[in-house]
Coordinates of C-alpha atoms and ligand atoms in Angstrom, one line a residue:
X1071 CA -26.3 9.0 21.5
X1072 CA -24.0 9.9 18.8
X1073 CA -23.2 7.5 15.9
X1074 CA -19.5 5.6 16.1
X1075 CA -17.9 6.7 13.4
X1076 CA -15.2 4.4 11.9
X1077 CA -11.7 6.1 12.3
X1078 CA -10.7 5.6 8.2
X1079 CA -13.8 8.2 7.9
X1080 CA -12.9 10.3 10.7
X1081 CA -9.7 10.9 9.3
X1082 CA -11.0 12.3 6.1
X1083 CA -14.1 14.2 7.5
X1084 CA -14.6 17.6 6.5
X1085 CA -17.0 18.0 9.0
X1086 CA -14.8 20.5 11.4
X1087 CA -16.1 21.9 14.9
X1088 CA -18.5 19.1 15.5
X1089 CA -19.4 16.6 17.7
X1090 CA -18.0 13.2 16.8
X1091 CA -18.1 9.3 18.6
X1092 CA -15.6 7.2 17.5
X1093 CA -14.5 3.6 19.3
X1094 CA -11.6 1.6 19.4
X1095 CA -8.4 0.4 21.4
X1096 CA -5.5 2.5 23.0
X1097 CA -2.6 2.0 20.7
X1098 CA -0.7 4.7 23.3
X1099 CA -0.8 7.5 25.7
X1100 CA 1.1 10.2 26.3
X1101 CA 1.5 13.9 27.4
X1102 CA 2.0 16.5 30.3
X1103 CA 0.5 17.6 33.0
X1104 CA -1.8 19.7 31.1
X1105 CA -2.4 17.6 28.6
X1106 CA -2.6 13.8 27.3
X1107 CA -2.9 12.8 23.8
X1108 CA -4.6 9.1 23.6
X1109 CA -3.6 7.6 19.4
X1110 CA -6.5 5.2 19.0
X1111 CA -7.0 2.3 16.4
X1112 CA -9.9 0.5 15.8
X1113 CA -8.7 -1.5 12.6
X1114 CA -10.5 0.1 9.5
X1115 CA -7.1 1.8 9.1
X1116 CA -3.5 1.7 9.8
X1117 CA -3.6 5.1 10.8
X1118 CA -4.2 6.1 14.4
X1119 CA -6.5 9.3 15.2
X1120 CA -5.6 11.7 17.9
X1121 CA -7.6 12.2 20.9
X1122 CA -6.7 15.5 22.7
X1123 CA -7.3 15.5 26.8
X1124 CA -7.2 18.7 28.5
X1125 CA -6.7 17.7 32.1
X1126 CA -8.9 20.5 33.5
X1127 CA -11.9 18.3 32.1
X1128 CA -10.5 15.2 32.8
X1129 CA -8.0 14.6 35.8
X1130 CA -4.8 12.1 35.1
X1131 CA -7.1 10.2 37.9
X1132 CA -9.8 9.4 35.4
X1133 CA -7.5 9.0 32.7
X1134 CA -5.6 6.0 34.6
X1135 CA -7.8 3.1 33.1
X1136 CA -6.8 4.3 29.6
X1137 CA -3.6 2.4 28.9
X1138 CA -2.1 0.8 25.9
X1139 CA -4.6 -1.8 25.1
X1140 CA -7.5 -0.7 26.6
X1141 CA -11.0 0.3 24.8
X1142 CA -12.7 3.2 24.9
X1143 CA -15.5 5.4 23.3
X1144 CA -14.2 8.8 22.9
X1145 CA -16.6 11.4 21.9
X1146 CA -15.5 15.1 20.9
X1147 CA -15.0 17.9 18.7
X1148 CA -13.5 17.3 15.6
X1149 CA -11.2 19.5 14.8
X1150 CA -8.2 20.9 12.5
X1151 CA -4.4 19.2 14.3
X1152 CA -2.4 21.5 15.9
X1153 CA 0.2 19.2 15.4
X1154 CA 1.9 17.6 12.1
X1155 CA 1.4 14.5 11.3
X1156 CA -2.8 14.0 10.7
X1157 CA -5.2 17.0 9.1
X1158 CA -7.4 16.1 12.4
X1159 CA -7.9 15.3 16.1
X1160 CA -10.5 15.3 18.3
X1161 CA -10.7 17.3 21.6
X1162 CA -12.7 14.9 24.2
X1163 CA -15.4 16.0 26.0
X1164 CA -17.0 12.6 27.1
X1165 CA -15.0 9.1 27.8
X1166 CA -16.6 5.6 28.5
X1167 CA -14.3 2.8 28.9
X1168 CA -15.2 -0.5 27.9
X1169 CA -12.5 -2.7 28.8
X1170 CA -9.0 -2.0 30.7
X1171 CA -5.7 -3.6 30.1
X1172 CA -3.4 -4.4 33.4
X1173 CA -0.7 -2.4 31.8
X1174 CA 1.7 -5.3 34.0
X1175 CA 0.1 -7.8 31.7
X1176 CA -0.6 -7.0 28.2
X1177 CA 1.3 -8.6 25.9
X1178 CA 1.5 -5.7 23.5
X1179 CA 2.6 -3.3 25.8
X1180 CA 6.1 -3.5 24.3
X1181 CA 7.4 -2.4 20.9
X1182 CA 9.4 -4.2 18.7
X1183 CA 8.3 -7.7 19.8
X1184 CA 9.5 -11.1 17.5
X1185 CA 7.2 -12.4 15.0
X1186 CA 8.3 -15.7 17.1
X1187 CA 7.1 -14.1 20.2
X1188 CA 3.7 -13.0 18.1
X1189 CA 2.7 -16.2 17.0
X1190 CA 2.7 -17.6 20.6
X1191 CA 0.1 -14.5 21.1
X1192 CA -1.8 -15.2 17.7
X1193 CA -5.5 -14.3 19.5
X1194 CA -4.2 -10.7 20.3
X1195 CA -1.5 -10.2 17.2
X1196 CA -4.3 -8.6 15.0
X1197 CA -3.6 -5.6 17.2
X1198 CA -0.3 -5.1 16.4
X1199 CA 0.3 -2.2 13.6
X1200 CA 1.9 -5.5 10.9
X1201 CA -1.1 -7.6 11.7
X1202 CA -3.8 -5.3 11.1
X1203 CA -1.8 -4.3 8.1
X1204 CA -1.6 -8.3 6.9
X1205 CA -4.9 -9.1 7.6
X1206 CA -6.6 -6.2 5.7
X1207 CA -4.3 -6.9 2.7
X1208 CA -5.9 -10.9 3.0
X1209 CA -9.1 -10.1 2.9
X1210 CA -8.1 -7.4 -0.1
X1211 CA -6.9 -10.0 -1.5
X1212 CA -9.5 -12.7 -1.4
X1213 CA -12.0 -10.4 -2.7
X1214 CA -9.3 -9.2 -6.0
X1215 CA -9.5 -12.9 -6.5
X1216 CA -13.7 -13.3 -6.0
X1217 CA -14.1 -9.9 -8.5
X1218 CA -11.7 -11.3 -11.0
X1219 CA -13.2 -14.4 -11.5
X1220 CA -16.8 -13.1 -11.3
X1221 CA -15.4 -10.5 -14.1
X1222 CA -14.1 -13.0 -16.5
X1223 CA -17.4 -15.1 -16.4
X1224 CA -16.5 -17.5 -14.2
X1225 CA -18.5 -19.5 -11.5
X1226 CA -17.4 -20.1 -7.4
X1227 CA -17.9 -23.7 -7.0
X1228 CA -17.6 -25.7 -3.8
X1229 CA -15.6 -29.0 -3.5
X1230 CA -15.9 -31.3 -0.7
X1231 CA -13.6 -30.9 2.1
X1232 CA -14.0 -34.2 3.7
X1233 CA -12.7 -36.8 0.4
X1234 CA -12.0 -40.1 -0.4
X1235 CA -9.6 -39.4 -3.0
X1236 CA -6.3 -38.2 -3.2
X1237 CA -5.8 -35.8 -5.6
X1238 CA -2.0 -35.5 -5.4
X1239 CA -1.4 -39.0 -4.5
X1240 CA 1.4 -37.6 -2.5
X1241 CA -0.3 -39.7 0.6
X1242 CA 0.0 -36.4 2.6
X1243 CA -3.5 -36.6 4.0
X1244 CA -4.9 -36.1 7.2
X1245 CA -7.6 -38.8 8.2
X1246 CA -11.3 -38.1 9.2
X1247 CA -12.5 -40.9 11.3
X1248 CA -15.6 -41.3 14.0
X1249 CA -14.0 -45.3 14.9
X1250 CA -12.4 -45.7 18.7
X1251 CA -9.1 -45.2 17.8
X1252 CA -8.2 -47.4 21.3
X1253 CA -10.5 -50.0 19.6
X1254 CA -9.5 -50.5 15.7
X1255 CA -11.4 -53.1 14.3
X1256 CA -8.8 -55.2 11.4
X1257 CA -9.3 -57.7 9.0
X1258 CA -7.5 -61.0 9.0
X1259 CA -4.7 -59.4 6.6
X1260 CA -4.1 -56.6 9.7
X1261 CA -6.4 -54.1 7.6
X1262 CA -8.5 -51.5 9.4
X1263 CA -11.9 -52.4 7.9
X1264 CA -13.6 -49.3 7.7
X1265 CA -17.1 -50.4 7.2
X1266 CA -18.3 -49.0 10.6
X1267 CA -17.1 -46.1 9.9
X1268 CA -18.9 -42.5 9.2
X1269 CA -18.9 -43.0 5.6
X1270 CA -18.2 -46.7 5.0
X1271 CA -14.9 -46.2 4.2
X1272 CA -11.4 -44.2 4.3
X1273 CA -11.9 -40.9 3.9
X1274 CA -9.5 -37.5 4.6
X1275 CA -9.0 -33.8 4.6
X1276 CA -9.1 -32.6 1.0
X1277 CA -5.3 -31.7 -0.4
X1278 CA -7.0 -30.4 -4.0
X1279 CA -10.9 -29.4 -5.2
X1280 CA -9.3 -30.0 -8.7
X1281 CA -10.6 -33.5 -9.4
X1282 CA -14.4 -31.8 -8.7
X1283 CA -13.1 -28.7 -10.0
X1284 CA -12.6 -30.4 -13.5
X1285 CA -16.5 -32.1 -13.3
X1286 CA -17.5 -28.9 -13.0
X1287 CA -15.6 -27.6 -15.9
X1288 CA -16.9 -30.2 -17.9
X1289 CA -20.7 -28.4 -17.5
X1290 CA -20.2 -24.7 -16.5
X1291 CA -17.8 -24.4 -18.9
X1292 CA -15.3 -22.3 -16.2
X1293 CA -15.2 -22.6 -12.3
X1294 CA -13.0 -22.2 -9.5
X1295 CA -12.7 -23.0 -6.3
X1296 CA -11.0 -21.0 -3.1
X1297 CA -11.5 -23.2 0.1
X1298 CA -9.3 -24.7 2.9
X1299 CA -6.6 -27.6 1.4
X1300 CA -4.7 -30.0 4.5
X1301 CA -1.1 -31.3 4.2
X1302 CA -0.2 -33.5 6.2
X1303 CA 3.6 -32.8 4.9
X1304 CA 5.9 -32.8 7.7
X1305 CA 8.2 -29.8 6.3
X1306 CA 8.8 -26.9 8.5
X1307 CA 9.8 -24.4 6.1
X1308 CA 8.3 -20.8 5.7
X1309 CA 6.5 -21.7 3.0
X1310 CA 4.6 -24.9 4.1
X1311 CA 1.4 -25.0 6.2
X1312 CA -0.6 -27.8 7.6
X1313 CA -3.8 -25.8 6.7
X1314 CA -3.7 -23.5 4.2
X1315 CA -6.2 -21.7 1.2
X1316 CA -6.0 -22.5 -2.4
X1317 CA -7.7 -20.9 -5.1
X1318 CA -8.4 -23.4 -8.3
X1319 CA -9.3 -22.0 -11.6
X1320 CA -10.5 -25.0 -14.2
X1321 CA -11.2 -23.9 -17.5
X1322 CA -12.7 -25.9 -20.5
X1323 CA -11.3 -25.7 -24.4
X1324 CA -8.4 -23.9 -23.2
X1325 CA -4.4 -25.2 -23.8
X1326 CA -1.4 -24.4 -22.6
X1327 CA -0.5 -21.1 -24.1
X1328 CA -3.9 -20.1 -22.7
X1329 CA -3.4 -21.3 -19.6
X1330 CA 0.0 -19.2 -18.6
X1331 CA -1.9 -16.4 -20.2
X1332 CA -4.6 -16.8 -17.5
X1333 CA -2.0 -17.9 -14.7
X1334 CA 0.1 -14.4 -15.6
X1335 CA -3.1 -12.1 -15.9
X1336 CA -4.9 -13.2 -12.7
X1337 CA -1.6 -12.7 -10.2
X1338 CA -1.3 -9.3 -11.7
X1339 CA -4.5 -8.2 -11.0
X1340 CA -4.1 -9.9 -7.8
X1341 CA -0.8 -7.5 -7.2
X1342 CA -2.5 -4.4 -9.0
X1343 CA -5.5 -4.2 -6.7
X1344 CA -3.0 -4.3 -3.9
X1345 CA -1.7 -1.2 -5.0
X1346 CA -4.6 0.6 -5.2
X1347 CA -6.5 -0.3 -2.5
X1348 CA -3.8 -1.3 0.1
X1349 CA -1.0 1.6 -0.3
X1350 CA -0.9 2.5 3.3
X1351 CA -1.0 -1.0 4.8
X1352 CA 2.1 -1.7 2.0
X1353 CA 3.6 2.1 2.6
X1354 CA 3.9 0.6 6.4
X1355 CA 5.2 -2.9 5.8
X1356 CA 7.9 -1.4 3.0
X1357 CA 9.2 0.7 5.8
X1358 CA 9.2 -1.9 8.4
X1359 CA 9.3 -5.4 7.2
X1360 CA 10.7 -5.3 3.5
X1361 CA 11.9 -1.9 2.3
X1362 CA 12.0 -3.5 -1.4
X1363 CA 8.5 -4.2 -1.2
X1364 CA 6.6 -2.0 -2.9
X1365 CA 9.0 -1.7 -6.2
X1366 CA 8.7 -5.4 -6.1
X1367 CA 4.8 -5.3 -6.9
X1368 CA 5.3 -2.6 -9.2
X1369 CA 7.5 -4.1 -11.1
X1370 CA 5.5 -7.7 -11.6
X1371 CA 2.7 -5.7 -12.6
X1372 CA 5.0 -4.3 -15.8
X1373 CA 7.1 -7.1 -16.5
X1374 CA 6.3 -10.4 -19.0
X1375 CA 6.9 -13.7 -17.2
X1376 CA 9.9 -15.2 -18.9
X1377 CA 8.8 -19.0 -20.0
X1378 CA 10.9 -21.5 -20.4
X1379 CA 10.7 -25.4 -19.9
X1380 CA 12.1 -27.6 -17.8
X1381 CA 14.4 -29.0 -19.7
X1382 CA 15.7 -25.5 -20.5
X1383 CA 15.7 -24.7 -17.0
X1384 CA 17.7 -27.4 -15.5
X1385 CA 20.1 -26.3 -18.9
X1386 CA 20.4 -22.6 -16.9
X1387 CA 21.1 -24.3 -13.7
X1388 CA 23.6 -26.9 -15.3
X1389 CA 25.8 -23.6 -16.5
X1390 CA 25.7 -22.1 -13.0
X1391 CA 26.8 -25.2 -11.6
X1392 CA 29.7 -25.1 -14.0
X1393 CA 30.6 -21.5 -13.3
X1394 CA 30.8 -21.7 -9.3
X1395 CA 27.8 -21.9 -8.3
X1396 CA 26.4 -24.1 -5.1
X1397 CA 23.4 -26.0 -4.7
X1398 CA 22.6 -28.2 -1.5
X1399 CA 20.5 -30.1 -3.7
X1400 CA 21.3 -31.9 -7.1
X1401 CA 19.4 -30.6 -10.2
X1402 CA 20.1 -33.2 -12.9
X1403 CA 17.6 -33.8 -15.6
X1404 CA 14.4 -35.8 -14.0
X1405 CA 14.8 -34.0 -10.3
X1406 CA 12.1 -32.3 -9.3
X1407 CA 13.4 -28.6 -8.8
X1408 CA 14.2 -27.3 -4.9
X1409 CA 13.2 -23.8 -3.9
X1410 CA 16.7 -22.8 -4.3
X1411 CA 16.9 -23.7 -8.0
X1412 CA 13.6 -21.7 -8.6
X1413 CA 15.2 -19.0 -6.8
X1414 CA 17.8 -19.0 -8.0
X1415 CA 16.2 -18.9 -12.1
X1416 CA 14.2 -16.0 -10.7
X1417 CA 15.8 -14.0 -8.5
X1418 CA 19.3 -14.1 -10.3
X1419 CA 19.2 -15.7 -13.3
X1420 CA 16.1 -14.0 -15.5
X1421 CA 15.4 -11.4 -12.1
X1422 CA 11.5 -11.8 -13.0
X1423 CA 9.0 -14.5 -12.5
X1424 CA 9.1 -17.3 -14.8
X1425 CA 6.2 -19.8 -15.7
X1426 CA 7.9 -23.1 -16.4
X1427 CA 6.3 -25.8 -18.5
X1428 CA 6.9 -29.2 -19.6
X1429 CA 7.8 -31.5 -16.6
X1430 CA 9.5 -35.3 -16.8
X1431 CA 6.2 -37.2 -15.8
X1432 CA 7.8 -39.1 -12.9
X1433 CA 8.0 -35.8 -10.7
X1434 CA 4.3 -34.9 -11.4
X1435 CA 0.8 -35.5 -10.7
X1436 CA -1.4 -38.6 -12.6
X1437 CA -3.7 -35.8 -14.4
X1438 CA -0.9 -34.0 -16.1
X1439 CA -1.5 -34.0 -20.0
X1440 CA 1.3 -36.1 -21.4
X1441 CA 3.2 -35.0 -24.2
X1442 CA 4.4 -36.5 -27.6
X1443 CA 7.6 -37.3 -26.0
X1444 CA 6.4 -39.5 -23.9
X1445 CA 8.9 -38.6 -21.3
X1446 CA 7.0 -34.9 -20.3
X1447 CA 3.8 -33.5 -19.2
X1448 CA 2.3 -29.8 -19.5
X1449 CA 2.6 -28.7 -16.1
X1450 CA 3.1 -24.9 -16.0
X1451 CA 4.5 -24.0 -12.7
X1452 CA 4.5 -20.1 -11.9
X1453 CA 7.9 -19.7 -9.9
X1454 CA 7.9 -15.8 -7.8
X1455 CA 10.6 -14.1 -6.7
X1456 CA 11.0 -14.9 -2.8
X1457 CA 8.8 -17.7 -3.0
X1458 CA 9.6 -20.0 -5.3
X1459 CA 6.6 -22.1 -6.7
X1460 CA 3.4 -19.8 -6.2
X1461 CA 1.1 -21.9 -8.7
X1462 CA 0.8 -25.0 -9.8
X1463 CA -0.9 -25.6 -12.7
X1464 CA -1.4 -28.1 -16.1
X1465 CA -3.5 -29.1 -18.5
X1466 CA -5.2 -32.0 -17.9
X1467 CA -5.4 -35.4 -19.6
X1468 CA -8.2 -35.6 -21.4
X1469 CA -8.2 -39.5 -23.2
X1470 CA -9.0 -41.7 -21.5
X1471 CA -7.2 -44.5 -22.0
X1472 CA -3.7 -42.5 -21.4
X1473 CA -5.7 -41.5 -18.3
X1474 CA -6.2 -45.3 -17.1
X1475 CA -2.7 -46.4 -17.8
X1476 CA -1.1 -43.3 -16.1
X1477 CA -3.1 -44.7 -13.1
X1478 CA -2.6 -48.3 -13.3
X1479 CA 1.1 -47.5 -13.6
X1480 CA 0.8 -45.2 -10.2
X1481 CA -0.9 -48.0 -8.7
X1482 CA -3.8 -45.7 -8.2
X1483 CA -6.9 -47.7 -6.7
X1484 CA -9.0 -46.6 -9.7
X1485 CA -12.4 -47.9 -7.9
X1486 CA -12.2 -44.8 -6.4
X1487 CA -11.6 -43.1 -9.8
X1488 CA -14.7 -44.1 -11.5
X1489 CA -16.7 -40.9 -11.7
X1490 CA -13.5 -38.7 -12.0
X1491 CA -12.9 -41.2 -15.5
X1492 CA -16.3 -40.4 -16.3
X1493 CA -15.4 -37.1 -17.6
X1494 CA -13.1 -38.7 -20.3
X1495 CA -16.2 -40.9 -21.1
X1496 CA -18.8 -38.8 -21.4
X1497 CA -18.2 -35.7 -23.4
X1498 CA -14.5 -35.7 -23.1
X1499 CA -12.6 -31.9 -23.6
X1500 CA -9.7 -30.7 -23.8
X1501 CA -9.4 -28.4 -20.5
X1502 CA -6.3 -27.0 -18.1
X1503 CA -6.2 -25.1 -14.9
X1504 CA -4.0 -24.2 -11.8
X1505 CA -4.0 -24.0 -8.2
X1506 CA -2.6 -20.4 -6.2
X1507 CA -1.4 -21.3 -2.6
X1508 CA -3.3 -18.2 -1.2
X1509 CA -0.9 -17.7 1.7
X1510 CA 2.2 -17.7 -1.3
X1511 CA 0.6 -14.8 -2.8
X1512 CA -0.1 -13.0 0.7
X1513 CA 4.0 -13.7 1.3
X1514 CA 4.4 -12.2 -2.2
X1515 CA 2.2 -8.9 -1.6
X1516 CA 2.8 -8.0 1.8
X1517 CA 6.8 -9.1 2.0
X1518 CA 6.5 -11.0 5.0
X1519 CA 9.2 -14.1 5.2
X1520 CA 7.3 -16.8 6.8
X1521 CA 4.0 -18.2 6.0
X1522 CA 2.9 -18.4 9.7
X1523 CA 2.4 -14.8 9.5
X1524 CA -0.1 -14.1 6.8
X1525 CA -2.8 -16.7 7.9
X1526 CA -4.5 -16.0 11.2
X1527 CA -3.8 -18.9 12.7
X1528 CA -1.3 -21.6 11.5
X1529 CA -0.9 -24.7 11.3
X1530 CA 2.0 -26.5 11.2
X1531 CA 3.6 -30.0 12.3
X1532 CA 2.8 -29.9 16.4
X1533 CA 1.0 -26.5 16.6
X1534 CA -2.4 -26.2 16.4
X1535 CA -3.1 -23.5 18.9
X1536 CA -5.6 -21.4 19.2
Ligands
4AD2392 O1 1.3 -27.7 -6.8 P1 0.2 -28.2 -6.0 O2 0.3 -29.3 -5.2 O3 -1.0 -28.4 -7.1 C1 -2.3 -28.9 -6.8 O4 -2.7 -29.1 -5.8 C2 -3.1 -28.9 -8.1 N1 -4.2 -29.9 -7.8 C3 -3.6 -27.6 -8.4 C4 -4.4 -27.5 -9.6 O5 -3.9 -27.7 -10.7 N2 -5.7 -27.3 -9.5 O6 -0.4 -27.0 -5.1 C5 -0.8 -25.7 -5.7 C6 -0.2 -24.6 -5.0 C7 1.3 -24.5 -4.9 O7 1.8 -24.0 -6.0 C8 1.5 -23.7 -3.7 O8 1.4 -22.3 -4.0 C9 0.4 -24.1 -2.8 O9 -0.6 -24.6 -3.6 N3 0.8 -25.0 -1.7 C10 1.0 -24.8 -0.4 N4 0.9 -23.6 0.2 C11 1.1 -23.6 1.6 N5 1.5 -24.7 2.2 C12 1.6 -25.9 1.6 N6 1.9 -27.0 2.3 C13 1.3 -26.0 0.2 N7 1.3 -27.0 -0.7 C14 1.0 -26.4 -1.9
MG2393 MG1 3.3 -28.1 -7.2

């Protein structure tokens, strides 16, 4: 039996006139009645490789179970193409098929389907030429993020998934519970008492690792985290999942300046390693789904994020408002911005990303470092061009007391705070980090519009399919 070889190699073997196995699904057929010329795909590459049938060795008979979507093992000669378009093809001289595809039924037998129409076909939209093309960028992507890291001396660190805190104290969190939700067991105030439950007590899907990614940081020195995050935020938008990945750099002795520094570096390298290991997956999507695309990337790789604060945000935004321009939402000082200010800073106003710092307190987190003012905190946002927020990032608090009143003011139960506090007891540092929405940056590199179609599966409010 001759080894499968994977199509990406075929395409650039040198190895003419030989015998060659390679394996994959249909992606089309067509051809005469001499002839029939099969493009197969078996996802190592965008690019298809050409099968050459000459009928006299194969009748159209034979053929008939090869039909868009179907999988075969083609073995044949390799040889130089005849026609433009590839360097090679292979001439069969020996089919198997594996599995057919009633051509009357498969899904994909069209072109030009919906992304809509896709998602309700999410198990068999990997096959698609955009898919394949996504999903090879994602995993490109995950590991640019695992190498830079590893690079710059950092260490992976796992956070819990199943928590008891809430990180954002947004109360966006999904509940974990074994209790007989037909048989809720309540205090005399009308409380679910949650002592017979798994763990003894309320707990949830994780929204952040950052409260345990900052432990960490306070003994390794710097860690991140890249793990599932749940939101149970009811917003449909493009840009919002229910599930999605989030990468969490926390760094020790580091402050503000040091922290865009990182924030702007990493998402570079994140964009750069696209470019060079991705170009014909982003050659495809630039000439199908965004035809901007690739200049796009190139040019975040070359430019210097413009920073500004808040304060001298909202002043920008003030000035459009009094030359014409229209929000839907109001953008006075103290409103926490909408996409459509961000976008508007950075896709008209500066026409580059911009990290802004320096938030009123009320519109962000507990942990936020607060500053002399007393009114701001040093959150450093990084706002992209088509996406709006892509990181969210601050330094942290580090004393302690501050710390405590922040959360007394929030109302925070702070007996579930205790060994998170601990860090400003023990051994207190200054430290800062961020959080990347991974499914931001994969809008960002591949130029696809909504977020449902650069993670597998989504999750959004009432769809959990698949
Ligand atoms: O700004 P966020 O809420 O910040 C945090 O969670 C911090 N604890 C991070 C940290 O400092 N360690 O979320 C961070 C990023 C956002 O900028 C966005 O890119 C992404 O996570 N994000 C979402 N992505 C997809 N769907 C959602 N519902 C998201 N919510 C946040
Ligand atoms: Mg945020």
């Amino acid at each position: 039996m001759l080894q499968r070889t994977v199509i990406i190699d075929a395409l650039k073997s040198t190895k003419l006139n030989q015998p060659i196995n390679v394996k994959g699904w249909v992606r089309s057929k067509r051809g005469n009645k001499a002839i029939s010329f099969i493009a197969l795909n078996d996802g190592s590459t965008i690019k298809n490789i050409q099968i050459v049938v000459d009928h006299n060795t194969f009748s159209e008979e034979k053929l008939k179970p090869v039909t868009t979507g179907a999988c075969i093992s083609a073995t044949g000669i390799l040889v130089a193409s005849q026609g433009s378009g590839q360097a090679v093809e292979i001439q069969l001289t020996e089919l198997e098929v594996y599995g057919s595809a009633d051509p009357e039924k498969y899904p994909l037998q069209k072109k030009g389907l919906s992304m809509e129409y896709l998602r309700t076909i999410a198990h068999l939209r990997p096959r698609t030429n955009t898919f394949g093309a996504v999903f090879r960028i994602r995993h490109n992507m995950a590991m640019a993020i695992h190498t830079y890291f590893h690079q710059h001396g950092y260490f992976y660190f796992h956070t819990p998934i199943i928590t008891a805190s809430d990180c954002e104290g947004a109360g966006q969190m999904f509940q974990v519970t074994t209790k007989n939700l037909y048989n809720l067991k309540k205090d005399d105030d009308g409380k679910i008492d949650y002592s017979d439950d798994f763990f003894g007590k309320q707990t949830s899907l994780t929204v952040s690792g950052q409260l345990e990614g900052e432990l960490a940081a306070m003994a390794l020195g710097k860690i991140y985290t890249f793990g599932p995050t749940f939101r149970a935020e009811n917003s449909n938008t493009p840009r919002h999942l229910a599930e999605f990945w989030m990468i969490e750099p926390e760094v020790a002795f580091i402050q503000q300046k040091e922290l865009m520094d990182l924030e702007e570096d990493f998402i570079k390298y994140c964009v750069k390693w696209a470019l060079d290991n991705c170009m014909d997956d982003l050659q495809f999507l630039n000439q199908f789904v965004d035809k901007g695309l690739i200049e796009r990337l190139q040019s975040v790789i070359t430019t210097d994020f413009v920073r500004l604060t808040y304060t001298e945000g909202i002043e920008i935004l003030q000035q459009a408002i009094k030359n014409g321009k229209k929000f839907e939402f109001p953008c006075a000082w103290g409103d926490d911005l909408s996409s459509e200010h961000e976008r508007y800073l950075v896709e008209e106003h500066f026409k580059k990303p911009v990290i802004m710092t320096d938030y009123p307190k009320e519109i962000k987190a507990f942990y936020m470092k607060i500053n002399e003012d007393n009114k701001t905190v040093q959150g450093t946002d990084v706002l992209f061009p088509q996406i709006g927020e892509i990181i969210g990032g601050s330094v942290r608090e580090e004393n302690l007391d501050k710390l405590q009143s922040e959360i007394q003011r929030r109302n925070i139960p702070d007996k579930d705070m205790w060994w998170y506090l601990d860090t400003r007891r023990f051994g207190a540092a200054p430290h800062a980090g961020f959080g990347l929405g991974f499914e931001r940056l994969m809008l960002f590199v591949t130029g696809m519009q909504n977020i449902r179609d650069v993670i597998p599966f989504p999750r959004t409010p009432k769809t959990a399919e698949f």
